Amino acid sequence: MAQAESSGTMISVRGVTKRFGGLTAVDDCSLEVATGSITGLIGPNGAGKSTLFNIIAGVFPPTAGEVILDGETVTGQKPHHLFARGLVRTFQIAHEYARLPVIENLMVVPPDQAGERLATALFRPGRIRAQDAEVRRRAEDVLDFLRLTPLKYELAGNLSGGQKKLLELGRTMMTDARVVLLDEVAAGINRALLASLAGDIERLNRERGYTFFVIEHDMDLIGRLCDPVIVMAQGTVLTQGSMSEIRADRRVIEAYLGMTDDEAA
C-alpha cells in the first residue's frame, strides 16, 4: 500500500451527536483522519457511518459536537462552502448527468466558470473560449488518467456501474480537492474494474496528495487501501487500527458480524 506522506490532521470529529427525533444515529463520536492518509470506516448497517459522512460533508448539521477541516471549524457549513474548501463527497449510487457526454460531465464541475455570467458572455467571449479550452484540456487529462478516453463522447447514462464510479472519481479530479469522502465505492463494480479503481485511488493519494476517507463493506478493498481502519458501532467509534488488528478484535467480530465470542472461536 503506497500512500502520500502524512502530516497533521485533515478531518477532526469531536463529540458529534446527531438525533432524528427520538433516534440517535451518531452518539458522541470522535475520530481523526490524518492528512495524506487513506482512512477506512467500517461497521454494521445502522452504525451511523453514512450519517457521519453527511455531517462532515455539511448535508446535516450535528445536534452536538464539532467538525474541524484542516484546522478550521466548519461545523454546520453548507456542502457548497465545504466544496470550495476542497472537501468532496461521492455516493454509493453515482450521480452523473445521464444525458450529457462523459467529457461534458467533467467540464461542468469547476465552479465560477466565466460562461456562467451573462456580462462576460456578452462582452468577453474570448475569455470564455480560453477558459473552456483549459477546462476541456483538464477533462481530457482526467479521462486519460482513468482510461476513459474511448468513452469521451458516450452519454454518461449508458456507462456501466463501474464506469460511472470512475467518472464520479474523475469529477473530484476536476476540482481543487484536498479530501474526498468515498461512500461504498465498490458497490456494483466487477472485480477487474474494482482493482483498476483501487489503483486509481492509490495513485491520487500518492501522486496528487489526496486524503481519502472511505466507507466500504468490501473488506478486501479496505485491507488493500486503508490504514488506519476505524470501526463504528451503535453510532460511535468502537476501535481503530490496522486491518490485521481489526480482523483479530473480538469486539469487532461481535459488533460487525453479529457473533458472540463463543461463535467466533
Short mmCIF file of C-alpha atoms in Angstrom, two decimals:
data_model
loop_
_atom_site.label_atom_id
_atom_site.label_comp_id
_atom_site.label_asym_id
_atom_site.label_seq_id
_atom_site.Cartn_x
_atom_site.Cartn_y
_atom_site.Cartn_z
CA MET A 1 0.00 0.00 0.00
CA ALA A 2 1.56 3.27 -1.13
CA GLN A 3 0.35 6.47 0.47
CA ALA A 4 1.35 10.10 0.50
CA GLU A 5 3.35 11.24 3.47
CA SER A 6 1.01 12.15 6.29
CA SER A 7 1.41 15.42 8.17
CA GLY A 8 -1.22 16.80 10.54
CA THR A 9 -4.95 16.18 10.69
CA MET A 10 -7.29 16.82 7.77
CA ILE A 11 -10.60 15.95 9.49
CA SER A 12 -11.30 16.04 13.21
CA VAL A 13 -14.70 14.99 14.54
CA ARG A 14 -15.17 15.93 18.19
CA GLY A 15 -18.04 14.65 20.29
CA VAL A 16 -20.51 14.67 17.39
CA THR A 17 -24.07 13.57 18.05
CA LYS A 18 -26.97 13.51 15.59
CA ARG A 19 -30.54 12.86 16.63
CA PHE A 20 -33.54 12.46 14.36
CA GLY A 21 -36.48 12.82 16.71
CA GLY A 22 -36.11 10.01 19.23
CA LEU A 23 -33.44 8.19 17.17
CA THR A 24 -29.78 8.80 17.93
CA ALA A 25 -27.90 7.96 14.72
CA VAL A 26 -24.49 9.26 15.84
CA ASP A 27 -23.67 9.29 19.54
CA ASP A 28 -20.79 11.37 20.95
CA CYS A 29 -18.49 10.27 18.13
CA SER A 30 -14.87 11.43 17.92
CA LEU A 31 -12.25 10.49 15.32
CA GLU A 32 -9.46 11.91 13.20
CA VAL A 33 -8.37 11.48 9.58
CA ALA A 34 -4.70 12.22 9.02
CA THR A 35 -3.66 14.43 6.14
CA GLY A 36 -2.41 12.30 3.26
CA SER A 37 -3.97 9.09 4.58
CA ILE A 38 -6.48 6.66 3.13
CA THR A 39 -8.59 6.03 6.22
CA GLY A 40 -11.30 3.37 6.26
CA LEU A 41 -14.64 3.50 8.08
CA ILE A 42 -16.45 0.20 8.60
CA GLY A 43 -19.26 -1.12 10.74
CA PRO A 44 -22.58 -2.93 10.55
CA ASN A 45 -25.59 -1.44 8.80
CA GLY A 46 -27.11 1.20 11.05
CA ALA A 47 -23.82 2.00 12.77
CA GLY A 48 -24.09 5.67 11.73
CA LYS A 49 -21.38 5.75 9.06
CA SER A 50 -23.34 7.48 6.29
CA THR A 51 -24.93 9.90 8.76
CA LEU A 52 -21.45 10.84 9.98
CA PHE A 53 -20.33 11.37 6.37
CA ASN A 54 -23.35 13.61 5.80
CA ILE A 55 -22.44 15.67 8.87
CA ILE A 56 -18.82 16.05 7.75
CA ALA A 57 -19.98 16.99 4.23
CA GLY A 58 -22.46 19.58 5.52
CA VAL A 59 -25.64 17.77 4.50
CA PHE A 60 -26.81 17.51 8.13
CA PRO A 61 -25.88 19.86 10.99
CA PRO A 62 -24.89 17.92 14.12
CA THR A 63 -27.10 18.05 17.17
CA ALA A 64 -23.94 18.48 19.23
CA GLY A 65 -20.19 18.46 18.72
CA GLU A 66 -17.94 19.98 16.09
CA VAL A 67 -16.22 19.19 12.81
CA ILE A 68 -12.80 20.64 12.00
CA LEU A 69 -11.34 20.65 8.48
CA ASP A 70 -7.61 21.22 8.18
CA GLY A 71 -7.52 23.15 11.45
CA GLU A 72 -10.64 25.28 10.86
CA THR A 73 -14.03 24.71 12.45
CA VAL A 74 -16.61 24.02 9.72
CA THR A 75 -19.47 22.68 11.84
CA GLY A 76 -22.78 23.17 10.06
CA GLN A 77 -21.32 24.76 6.92
CA LYS A 78 -23.23 24.01 3.73
CA PRO A 79 -21.89 21.49 1.18
CA HIS A 80 -21.04 24.17 -1.40
CA HIS A 81 -18.93 26.05 1.16
CA LEU A 82 -17.06 22.85 2.03
CA PHE A 83 -16.67 22.08 -1.68
CA ALA A 84 -14.94 25.43 -2.06
CA ARG A 85 -12.62 24.43 0.80
CA GLY A 86 -11.62 21.26 -1.04
CA LEU A 87 -13.91 18.66 0.56
CA VAL A 88 -15.68 16.47 -2.00
CA ARG A 89 -18.08 13.60 -1.40
CA THR A 90 -19.04 10.71 -3.69
CA PHE A 91 -22.06 8.47 -3.21
CA GLN A 92 -22.86 4.76 -3.26
CA ILE A 93 -25.07 5.46 -6.29
CA ALA A 94 -23.21 7.59 -8.84
CA HIS A 95 -24.76 10.98 -9.64
CA GLU A 96 -23.91 11.51 -13.30
CA TYR A 97 -25.65 13.78 -15.82
CA ALA A 98 -27.09 10.90 -17.80
CA ARG A 99 -27.91 12.83 -21.00
CA LEU A 100 -24.55 14.60 -21.26
CA PRO A 101 -21.43 13.04 -22.82
CA VAL A 102 -18.76 11.82 -20.44
CA ILE A 103 -16.41 14.73 -21.16
CA GLU A 104 -19.14 17.29 -20.52
CA ASN A 105 -19.90 15.61 -17.19
CA LEU A 106 -16.37 16.59 -16.24
CA MET A 107 -16.40 20.03 -17.81
CA VAL A 108 -19.44 21.24 -15.83
CA VAL A 109 -17.72 20.58 -12.47
CA PRO A 110 -15.28 23.52 -11.98
CA PRO A 111 -17.07 26.36 -10.16
CA ASP A 112 -17.25 30.03 -11.18
CA GLN A 113 -16.73 29.49 -14.90
CA ALA A 114 -16.80 32.69 -16.92
CA GLY A 115 -19.57 31.46 -19.21
CA GLU A 116 -21.94 31.29 -16.24
CA ARG A 117 -22.02 35.11 -16.05
CA LEU A 118 -24.18 36.96 -18.57
CA ALA A 119 -21.98 40.06 -18.74
CA THR A 120 -18.90 38.00 -19.52
CA ALA A 121 -20.80 36.03 -22.17
CA LEU A 122 -21.91 39.26 -23.86
CA PHE A 123 -18.76 41.37 -23.63
CA ARG A 124 -15.81 38.99 -23.14
CA PRO A 125 -16.46 35.92 -25.31
CA GLY A 126 -12.71 35.46 -25.84
CA ARG A 127 -12.24 34.86 -22.12
CA ILE A 128 -14.94 32.20 -22.20
CA ARG A 129 -13.33 30.44 -25.17
CA ALA A 130 -9.94 30.44 -23.45
CA GLN A 131 -11.35 29.08 -20.19
CA ASP A 132 -13.43 26.44 -21.98
CA ALA A 133 -10.30 25.26 -23.79
CA GLU A 134 -8.43 24.97 -20.48
CA VAL A 135 -11.31 23.10 -18.80
CA ARG A 136 -11.52 20.73 -21.79
CA ARG A 137 -7.78 20.07 -21.63
CA ARG A 138 -8.09 19.29 -17.92
CA ALA A 139 -11.05 16.97 -18.58
CA GLU A 140 -9.11 15.13 -21.27
CA ASP A 141 -6.20 14.66 -18.85
CA VAL A 142 -8.62 13.19 -16.31
CA LEU A 143 -10.11 10.82 -18.89
CA ASP A 144 -6.62 9.69 -19.83
CA PHE A 145 -5.70 9.13 -16.16
CA LEU A 146 -8.81 6.98 -15.65
CA ARG A 147 -8.56 5.21 -19.05
CA LEU A 148 -11.96 6.56 -20.07
CA THR A 149 -10.83 8.38 -23.23
CA PRO A 150 -12.54 5.86 -25.60
CA LEU A 151 -15.84 6.80 -23.90
CA LYS A 152 -15.29 10.57 -24.15
CA TYR A 153 -18.44 11.22 -26.23
CA GLU A 154 -20.60 8.42 -24.82
CA LEU A 155 -23.69 9.55 -22.93
CA ALA A 156 -22.92 9.08 -19.24
CA GLY A 157 -26.22 7.31 -18.68
CA ASN A 158 -25.03 4.49 -20.96
CA LEU A 159 -21.97 3.67 -18.85
CA SER A 160 -21.74 0.56 -16.71
CA GLY A 161 -21.97 0.91 -12.93
CA GLY A 162 -18.21 0.63 -12.58
CA GLN A 163 -17.55 3.18 -15.32
CA LYS A 164 -19.93 5.59 -13.59
CA LYS A 165 -17.89 5.21 -10.39
CA LEU A 166 -14.75 6.02 -12.36
CA LEU A 167 -16.49 9.06 -13.82
CA GLU A 168 -17.52 10.21 -10.35
CA LEU A 169 -13.91 9.87 -9.18
CA GLY A 170 -12.93 11.89 -12.25
CA ARG A 171 -15.34 14.64 -11.24
CA THR A 172 -13.42 15.03 -7.97
CA MET A 173 -10.27 15.49 -10.06
CA MET A 174 -11.85 18.48 -11.83
CA THR A 175 -11.88 20.36 -8.51
CA ASP A 176 -9.14 21.52 -6.18
CA ALA A 177 -9.99 18.62 -3.87
CA ARG A 178 -7.90 18.05 -0.78
CA VAL A 179 -10.06 15.41 0.89
CA VAL A 180 -12.54 13.01 -0.73
CA LEU A 181 -15.25 11.11 1.15
CA LEU A 182 -15.86 7.85 -0.72
CA ASP A 183 -19.13 6.10 0.14
CA GLU A 184 -19.12 2.39 -0.84
CA VAL A 185 -17.08 2.82 -3.98
CA ALA A 186 -17.09 -0.96 -4.59
CA ALA A 187 -20.88 -1.29 -4.77
CA GLY A 188 -21.98 -2.73 -8.12
CA ILE A 189 -18.49 -2.97 -9.65
CA ASN A 190 -16.97 -6.14 -11.07
CA ARG A 191 -13.69 -7.31 -9.58
CA ALA A 192 -11.49 -6.37 -12.53
CA LEU A 193 -12.77 -2.80 -12.69
CA LEU A 194 -12.64 -2.54 -8.89
CA ALA A 195 -8.94 -3.40 -8.93
CA SER A 196 -8.40 -0.66 -11.50
CA LEU A 197 -10.39 1.84 -9.44
CA ALA A 198 -8.42 0.94 -6.31
CA GLY A 199 -5.21 1.59 -8.21
CA ASP A 200 -6.51 5.00 -9.30
CA ILE A 201 -7.32 5.90 -5.67
CA GLU A 202 -3.81 4.88 -4.63
CA ARG A 203 -2.29 6.97 -7.43
CA LEU A 204 -4.34 10.04 -6.50
CA ASN A 205 -3.22 9.63 -2.92
CA ARG A 206 0.42 9.03 -3.80
CA GLU A 207 0.89 11.41 -6.74
CA ARG A 208 -1.57 14.21 -6.01
CA GLY A 209 -1.74 14.13 -2.23
CA TYR A 210 -5.46 13.46 -1.91
CA THR A 211 -6.68 12.47 1.54
CA PHE A 212 -9.39 9.80 1.36
CA PHE A 213 -11.98 8.80 3.96
CA VAL A 214 -13.66 5.59 2.80
CA ILE A 215 -16.87 3.83 3.85
CA GLU A 216 -16.81 0.31 2.49
CA HIS A 217 -18.20 -3.17 3.15
CA ASP A 218 -15.66 -4.91 0.90
CA MET A 219 -13.03 -5.93 3.46
CA ASP A 220 -10.51 -6.94 0.81
CA LEU A 221 -10.65 -3.43 -0.64
CA ILE A 222 -10.40 -1.86 2.81
CA GLY A 223 -7.43 -4.10 3.57
CA ARG A 224 -5.70 -3.05 0.35
CA LEU A 225 -6.31 0.68 0.61
CA CYS A 226 -6.74 1.74 4.20
CA ASP A 227 -4.56 2.31 7.23
CA PRO A 228 -5.91 3.02 9.74
CA VAL A 229 -9.36 1.45 9.74
CA ILE A 230 -11.97 2.94 12.08
CA VAL A 231 -14.86 0.75 13.27
CA MET A 232 -18.21 2.29 14.18
CA ALA A 233 -20.97 0.53 16.11
CA GLN A 234 -24.15 1.98 17.59
CA GLY A 235 -23.31 5.47 16.44
CA THR A 236 -19.83 5.81 17.88
CA VAL A 237 -16.25 4.60 17.41
CA LEU A 238 -15.66 1.10 18.71
CA THR A 239 -11.95 0.85 17.87
CA GLN A 240 -9.38 1.60 15.19
CA GLY A 241 -6.13 0.14 13.95
CA SER A 242 -4.58 -1.71 11.03
CA MET A 243 -6.75 -4.18 9.13
CA SER A 244 -4.94 -7.12 10.72
CA GLU A 245 -5.63 -5.70 14.18
CA ILE A 246 -9.28 -5.08 13.31
CA ARG A 247 -9.77 -8.62 11.98
CA ALA A 248 -8.38 -10.03 15.26
CA ASP A 249 -10.51 -7.87 17.55
CA ARG A 250 -13.28 -9.90 19.20
CA ARG A 251 -15.38 -6.79 19.77
CA VAL A 252 -15.36 -6.11 16.04
CA ILE A 253 -16.32 -9.68 15.21
CA GLU A 254 -19.25 -9.45 17.60
CA ALA A 255 -20.41 -5.98 16.55
CA TYR A 256 -19.79 -6.26 12.82
CA LEU A 257 -20.76 -9.87 12.21
CA GLY A 258 -23.31 -10.20 14.99
CA MET A 259 -21.40 -13.11 16.54
CA THR A 260 -20.60 -13.83 20.14
CA ASP A 261 -17.09 -14.73 21.30
CA ASP A 262 -18.07 -18.40 21.50
CA GLU A 263 -19.45 -18.42 17.95
CA ALA A 264 -16.37 -16.64 16.58
CA ALA A 265 -13.95 -19.04 18.26
#
